[in-house]
Tab-separated table of C-alpha atoms in Angstrom:
chain	number	residue	atom	x	y	z
A	1139	MET	CA	-6.306	-13.650	-12.793
A	1140	THR	CA	-3.389	-15.076	-10.858
A	1141	GLN	CA	-3.749	-13.894	-7.722
A	1142	THR	CA	-0.539	-14.143	-5.607
A	1143	PRO	CA	-1.326	-15.825	-1.977
A	1144	ARG	CA	-1.852	-13.247	0.529
A	1145	LYS	CA	0.972	-13.672	3.976
A	1146	PRO	CA	-0.465	-12.844	7.395
A	1147	ARG	CA	1.051	-9.852	8.470
A	1148	ARG	CA	1.569	-10.110	11.993
A	1149	LEU	CA	-0.252	-7.309	14.520
A	1150	VAL	CA	1.140	-5.779	17.583
A	1151	ALA	CA	-0.240	-3.108	20.285
A	1152	ALA	CA	1.071	0.207	19.859
A	1153	ARG	CA	1.927	1.790	23.075
A	1154	ARG	CA	-0.044	5.073	22.530
A	1155	THR	CA	-3.900	5.438	21.721
A	1156	LEU	CA	-4.672	8.182	19.218
A	1157	THR	CA	-7.477	10.318	19.860
A	1158	VAL	CA	-10.622	10.501	16.929
A	1159	GLY	CA	-10.297	13.795	16.694
A	1160	THR	CA	-6.882	13.950	15.785
A	1161	LEU	CA	-6.904	11.261	13.114
A	1162	ALA	CA	-9.591	13.258	11.348
A	1163	ALA	CA	-7.797	15.845	11.783
A	1164	GLY	CA	-4.792	13.893	9.327
A	1165	LEU	CA	-7.033	12.589	7.406
A	1166	ALA	CA	-8.628	15.925	6.260
A	1167	THR	CA	-5.024	17.677	5.211
A	1168	ALA	CA	-4.778	14.816	2.753
A	1169	ALA	CA	-6.046	15.439	-1.070
A	1170	HIS	CA	-9.808	15.327	-1.771
A	1171	ALA	CA	-10.212	14.495	1.736
A	1172	ALA	CA	-13.803	13.870	3.086
A	1173	VAL	CA	-15.059	15.620	6.053
A	1174	ILE	CA	-14.990	14.298	8.905
A	1175	THR	CA	-17.435	14.243	12.286
A	1176	PRO	CA	-15.162	12.218	14.745
A	1177	ALA	CA	-16.950	10.568	17.445
A	1178	GLU	CA	-16.036	11.351	21.448
A	1179	ALA	CA	-14.452	8.988	22.313
A	1180	ASP	CA	-10.519	7.935	21.269
A	1181	LEU	CA	-9.519	5.125	19.714
A	1182	PRO	CA	-9.047	1.709	21.664
A	1183	ASP	CA	-5.982	1.404	23.637
A	1184	SER	CA	-4.400	-1.027	22.072
A	1185	TYR	CA	-4.418	0.615	18.507
A	1186	TRP	CA	-2.908	-1.410	15.787
A	1187	LEU	CA	0.168	-0.493	13.826
A	1188	ALA	CA	1.716	-2.821	10.673
A	1189	ALA	CA	3.723	-4.867	12.143
A	1190	GLY	CA	6.243	-4.602	15.125
A	1191	GLU	CA	6.272	-2.924	18.318
A	1192	GLY	CA	5.811	0.753	16.759
A	1193	GLU	CA	6.768	3.997	18.271
A	1194	GLY	CA	3.262	5.289	19.298
A	1195	GLU	CA	1.295	7.889	17.006
A	1196	GLY	CA	2.960	11.146	17.432
A	1197	GLU	CA	6.802	10.497	16.511
A	1198	GLY	CA	8.699	10.270	13.927
A	1199	GLU	CA	6.163	12.791	12.139
A	1200	GLY	CA	7.744	15.908	11.626
A	1201	GLU	CA	8.858	14.998	8.012
A	1202	GLY	CA	12.509	13.962	9.002
A	1203	GLU	CA	13.083	16.240	11.861
A	1204	GLY	CA	14.907	15.054	14.853
A	1205	GLU	CA	15.500	11.702	13.041
A	1206	GLY	CA	18.407	9.858	13.710
A	1207	GLU	CA	20.695	12.234	16.212
A	1208	GLY	CA	20.928	14.737	13.580
A	1209	GLU	CA	21.267	12.445	10.729
A	1210	ALA	CA	19.019	14.309	8.538
A	1211	SER	CA	18.341	13.214	5.121
A	1212	GLU	CA	16.619	14.166	2.453
A	1213	ALA	CA	15.858	10.317	1.182
A	1214	ARG	CA	14.272	9.853	4.525
A	1215	LEU	CA	10.608	10.975	2.659
A	1216	ASP	CA	7.711	12.185	5.153
A	1217	ASP	CA	5.994	8.638	6.813
A	1218	ASP	CA	2.924	9.381	4.115
A	1219	THR	CA	5.366	10.048	0.474
A	1220	PHE	CA	7.543	7.373	1.782
A	1221	LEU	CA	4.075	4.584	1.854
A	1222	VAL	CA	2.617	5.569	-0.968
A	1223	ALA	CA	6.301	5.317	-2.803
A	1224	LEU	CA	6.574	1.914	-1.262
A	1225	GLY	CA	3.437	1.179	-2.440
A	1226	ARG	CA	4.453	1.962	-5.809
A	1227	LEU	CA	7.238	-0.074	-5.881
A	1228	GLU	CA	5.967	-3.276	-3.878
A	1229	GLY	CA	2.541	-3.252	-6.394
A	1230	ARG	CA	5.074	-3.972	-9.255
A	1231	LEU	CA	6.721	-6.405	-7.734
A	1232	ARG	CA	3.233	-8.246	-6.834
A	1233	ALA	CA	2.178	-7.887	-10.306
A	1234	ALA	CA	5.932	-9.310	-11.839
A	1235	THR	CA	5.284	-12.274	-9.684
A	1236	ALA	CA	1.912	-13.043	-11.134
A	1237	MET	CA	3.201	-12.102	-14.858
A	1238	ALA	CA	5.692	-14.937	-14.015
A	1239	GLU	CA	3.846	-17.562	-12.617
A	1240	ASP	CA	1.474	-16.830	-15.600
A	1241	GLY	CA	4.600	-17.764	-17.835
A	1242	GLU	CA	4.562	-14.136	-18.722
A	1243	VAL	CA	8.542	-13.505	-18.035
A	1244	GLU	CA	9.077	-11.065	-19.991
A	1245	ALA	CA	6.806	-8.370	-18.680
A	1246	ALA	CA	7.441	-9.537	-15.558
A	1247	SER	CA	11.247	-8.261	-16.451
A	1248	ALA	CA	9.866	-5.252	-18.009
A	1249	LEU	CA	8.225	-4.478	-14.590
A	1250	LEU	CA	11.095	-4.835	-12.832
A	1251	ALA	CA	12.967	-2.709	-14.997
A	1252	ILE	CA	11.037	0.691	-14.136
A	1253	PRO	CA	12.978	2.515	-11.957
A	1254	GLU	CA	11.495	3.306	-8.370
A	1255	ALA	CA	15.448	5.393	-7.129
A	1256	GLU	CA	12.858	7.136	-4.474
A	1257	ALA	CA	11.453	4.410	-2.667
A	1258	LEU	CA	14.713	2.843	-2.549
A	1259	ASP	CA	16.189	5.884	-1.554
A	1260	ALA	CA	14.061	5.629	1.326
A	1261	LEU	CA	14.492	2.957	2.654
A	1262	GLU	CA	18.251	2.518	2.937
A	1263	ALA	CA	17.759	6.110	4.826
A	1264	ARG	CA	15.316	4.170	7.385
A	1265	GLY	CA	17.259	1.496	7.743
A	1266	ILE	CA	16.307	-1.214	5.710
A	1267	ASP	CA	19.256	-3.417	4.091
A	1268	GLY	CA	19.290	-5.927	1.702
A	1269	VAL	CA	16.537	-4.752	-0.309
A	1270	PRO	CA	18.479	-4.249	-3.275
A	1271	GLU	CA	20.014	-8.077	-3.187
A	1272	ALA	CA	16.326	-9.468	-2.488
A	1273	LEU	CA	15.081	-7.252	-5.583
A	1274	ASP	CA	18.204	-9.343	-7.669
A	1275	ALA	CA	16.891	-12.896	-5.907
A	1276	LEU	CA	12.899	-11.431	-6.955
A	1277	GLU	CA	14.857	-10.950	-10.726
A	1278	ALA	CA	16.419	-14.141	-11.112
A	1279	ALA	CA	13.047	-16.417	-9.686
A	1280	LEU	CA	11.395	-14.906	-12.567
A	1281	PRO	CA	12.092	-17.671	-15.670
A	1282	GLU	CA	11.398	-20.051	-13.314
A	1283	GLY	CA	8.231	-18.959	-12.687
A	1284	ALA	CA	7.610	-19.401	-9.664
A	1285	PRO	CA	9.284	-16.462	-7.681
A	1286	GLN	CA	6.762	-16.289	-4.416
A	1287	ALA	CA	9.036	-17.164	-2.047
A	1288	GLU	CA	10.991	-14.189	-3.318
A	1289	TYR	CA	8.621	-12.124	-3.156
A	1290	GLU	CA	7.719	-12.797	-0.019
A	1291	ALA	CA	11.278	-12.354	1.161
A	1292	ALA	CA	11.253	-8.271	-0.089
A	1293	ARG	CA	7.879	-7.960	1.459
A	1294	ASP	CA	9.357	-8.674	4.771
A	1295	LEU	CA	11.684	-6.330	4.352
A	1296	PHE	CA	8.887	-3.600	3.409
A	1297	GLU	CA	6.565	-4.510	6.217
A	1298	ASP	CA	10.090	-3.671	8.737
A	1299	ALA	CA	9.798	-0.217	7.117
A	1300	ARG	CA	5.782	-0.059	7.642
A	1301	ARG	CA	6.519	-1.009	10.966
A	1302	GLU	CA	7.824	2.125	12.014
A	1303	THR	CA	5.803	4.494	10.506
A	1304	THR	CA	2.207	5.870	12.278
A	1305	ALA	CA	-1.134	4.456	11.648
A	1306	ARG	CA	-2.697	7.649	11.025
A	1307	ALA	CA	0.101	7.846	8.010
A	1308	GLN	CA	-0.846	3.921	7.142
A	1309	PHE	CA	-4.422	4.956	6.220
A	1310	ARG	CA	-3.721	7.917	4.452
A	1311	ALA	CA	-1.358	6.395	2.507
A	1312	LEU	CA	-3.530	3.426	1.947
A	1313	ILE	CA	-6.100	5.887	-0.024
A	1314	ALA	CA	-3.919	8.034	-1.713
A	1315	LEU	CA	-2.093	4.421	-3.013
A	1316	ALA	CA	-5.969	3.750	-5.095
A	1317	ARG	CA	-5.263	7.335	-6.423
A	1318	GLU	CA	-2.115	6.796	-7.301
A	1319	ALA	CA	-3.137	3.687	-8.966
A	1320	GLY	CA	-5.548	5.587	-10.439
A	1321	LYS	CA	-2.763	8.018	-12.433
A	1322	THR	CA	-0.609	5.114	-13.136
A	1323	TYR	CA	-3.785	2.931	-15.228
A	1324	ALA	CA	-5.367	6.591	-17.107
A	1325	ALA	CA	-1.629	6.818	-18.367
A	1326	ALA	CA	-1.948	3.009	-19.729
A	1327	ILE	CA	-4.998	4.281	-21.829
A	1328	GLU	CA	-5.025	5.818	-25.455
A	1329	GLY	CA	-8.422	6.190	-26.642
A	1330	ASP	CA	-10.624	3.278	-25.794
A	1331	GLN	CA	-7.629	0.778	-25.254
A	1332	ILE	CA	-4.902	-0.034	-23.474
A	1333	THR	CA	-1.717	1.344	-24.693
A	1334	ASP	CA	0.770	0.229	-22.508
A	1335	PRO	CA	0.199	-3.378	-20.253
A	1336	ALA	CA	3.233	-2.253	-17.898
A	1337	ALA	CA	1.009	0.513	-16.829
A	1338	TYR	CA	-1.752	-1.529	-16.087
A	1339	GLN	CA	-0.303	-4.557	-14.665
A	1340	ALA	CA	1.494	-2.026	-12.214
A	1341	ALA	CA	-2.008	-0.474	-11.187
A	1342	TRP	CA	-3.618	-3.938	-10.832
A	1343	GLY	CA	-0.315	-4.943	-8.766
A	1344	MET	CA	-0.821	-1.571	-6.357
A	1345	ILE	CA	-4.661	-2.304	-6.073
A	1346	GLU	CA	-4.077	-5.818	-4.795
A	1347	LEU	CA	-1.998	-4.845	-2.234
A	1348	ALA	CA	-3.989	-2.341	-1.353
A	1349	LYS	CA	-6.714	-4.763	-0.842
A	1350	THR	CA	-4.267	-6.897	1.468
A	1351	GLU	CA	-3.582	-4.277	3.589
A	1352	ALA	CA	-6.714	-3.569	3.609
A	1353	GLN	CA	-8.074	-7.426	4.377
A	1354	GLU	CA	-4.807	-7.236	7.553
A	1355	LEU	CA	-7.298	-4.671	8.764
A	1356	ALA	CA	-10.152	-6.267	8.818
A	1357	ASP	CA	-8.505	-9.002	10.286
A	1358	ALA	CA	-7.373	-7.311	13.363
A	1359	GLY	CA	-8.592	-8.527	16.444
A	1360	ASN	CA	-10.320	-4.638	17.622
A	1361	GLU	CA	-14.089	-4.487	16.572
A	1362	ARG	CA	-13.566	-1.003	15.214
A	1363	ILE	CA	-10.459	-0.942	13.397
A	1364	ALA	CA	-12.079	-4.342	11.895
A	1365	ARG	CA	-14.953	-2.725	10.916
A	1366	ALA	CA	-12.755	0.261	8.848
A	1367	GLY	CA	-10.594	-2.503	7.771
A	1368	GLN	CA	-13.797	-4.446	6.106
A	1369	GLY	CA	-14.747	-0.999	4.396
A	1370	LEU	CA	-12.010	0.048	3.019
A	1371	LEU	CA	-11.908	-3.649	1.483
A	1372	ASP	CA	-15.467	-3.233	0.444
A	1373	ALA	CA	-14.609	0.165	-0.999
A	1374	LEU	CA	-11.578	-1.120	-2.972
A	1375	ALA	CA	-14.049	-3.439	-4.713
A	1376	PHE	CA	-15.223	-0.471	-6.621
A	1377	ALA	CA	-12.287	-0.531	-8.507
A	1378	ASP	CA	-12.851	-4.514	-9.680
A	1379	PRO	CA	-14.258	-3.784	-13.176
A	1380	ALA	CA	-11.538	-1.853	-14.335
A	1381	PHE	CA	-9.407	-5.236	-14.785
A	1382	THR	CA	-10.022	-8.196	-16.869
A	1383	ASP	CA	-6.749	-10.488	-16.985
A	1384	LEU	CA	-3.466	-9.350	-16.396
A	1385	GLN	CA	-3.478	-8.541	-20.586
A	1386	ALA	CA	-6.696	-6.553	-20.076
A	1387	ALA	CA	-8.349	-9.228	-22.342
A	1388	GLY	CA	-12.242	-7.650	-23.738
A	1389	LEU	CA	-11.822	-4.921	-20.704
A	1390	ASP	CA	-13.246	-1.561	-21.802
A	1391	PRO	CA	-10.802	0.471	-19.735
A	1392	ASP	CA	-12.180	3.167	-17.098
A	1393	ALA	CA	-9.567	4.832	-14.421
A	1394	SER	CA	-11.777	6.498	-12.869
A	1395	LEU	CA	-12.997	3.368	-11.134
A	1396	LEU	CA	-9.716	3.623	-9.485
A	1397	HIS	CA	-10.595	6.896	-8.337
A	1398	GLY	CA	-14.211	6.282	-7.344
A	1399	ALA	CA	-12.881	2.884	-4.964
A	1400	ALA	CA	-10.468	6.154	-3.556
A	1401	GLY	CA	-13.242	7.805	-2.691
A	1402	ARG	CA	-15.400	5.240	-1.285
A	1403	MET	CA	-12.913	4.695	1.060
A	1404	GLU	CA	-12.538	7.961	2.395
A	1405	LEU	CA	-16.176	7.976	3.299
A	1406	ALA	CA	-15.791	4.287	4.622
A	1407	LEU	CA	-12.925	5.184	7.222
A	1408	SER	CA	-14.736	8.535	8.006
A	1409	LYS	CA	-18.477	6.358	9.252
A	1410	VAL	CA	-16.013	4.907	11.502
A	1411	TYR	CA	-13.490	7.711	12.734
């Protein structure tokens, strides 16, 4: 299966310390959350966010409340919902890039044709400019079979948005994205066959994106965070048998593998935090 190269993400120290108890309480509210017993110590003083200088935990968590001098917008989703919507969109872009590199231009274009108005509107509401133009550039590059640079340009814009979210939201969304991939994968199956290749490919893209995000956590300079990231990455490996190549050749599809990976991710995180 084609693998698009992973672009290292910048890591910086956040300004605040997030207590383990707070993280546990937040994770426990998520759907299907595992029971977490927090340690007594706080997280390290240098807590790693996605990229750039984040505002720390506790800021901007009120589902749009108090943001932008009263410029409340229905399009500005809460961080958890936004990150999952963004992951759905980027997962399809990753799959489309891989399909184009395999010479499957028509299938790649079909992936980009699926509307993602929720993520696009939310990106605009967060002040991330240039996304429609980046997507147009990616689509235009597909027939050449080498759209990696255009994909990376779009990903840079997405990272601008991710850096404004809290670390807690990023942890929750990574697990939720694996579950979303499971739902998308299940929708691709009829009987024991993949009948919607685009949905299968989108699910692959979401899982690959989750692996990239988990790998970046595993590469963090803090031992505890790196251990958590490695745990998430190891848990995601449970989903590997759900995929063969991007055409699902010789596959016995099983959506439960993706949901099982999400459950293992929760367990892995609870062992560290």
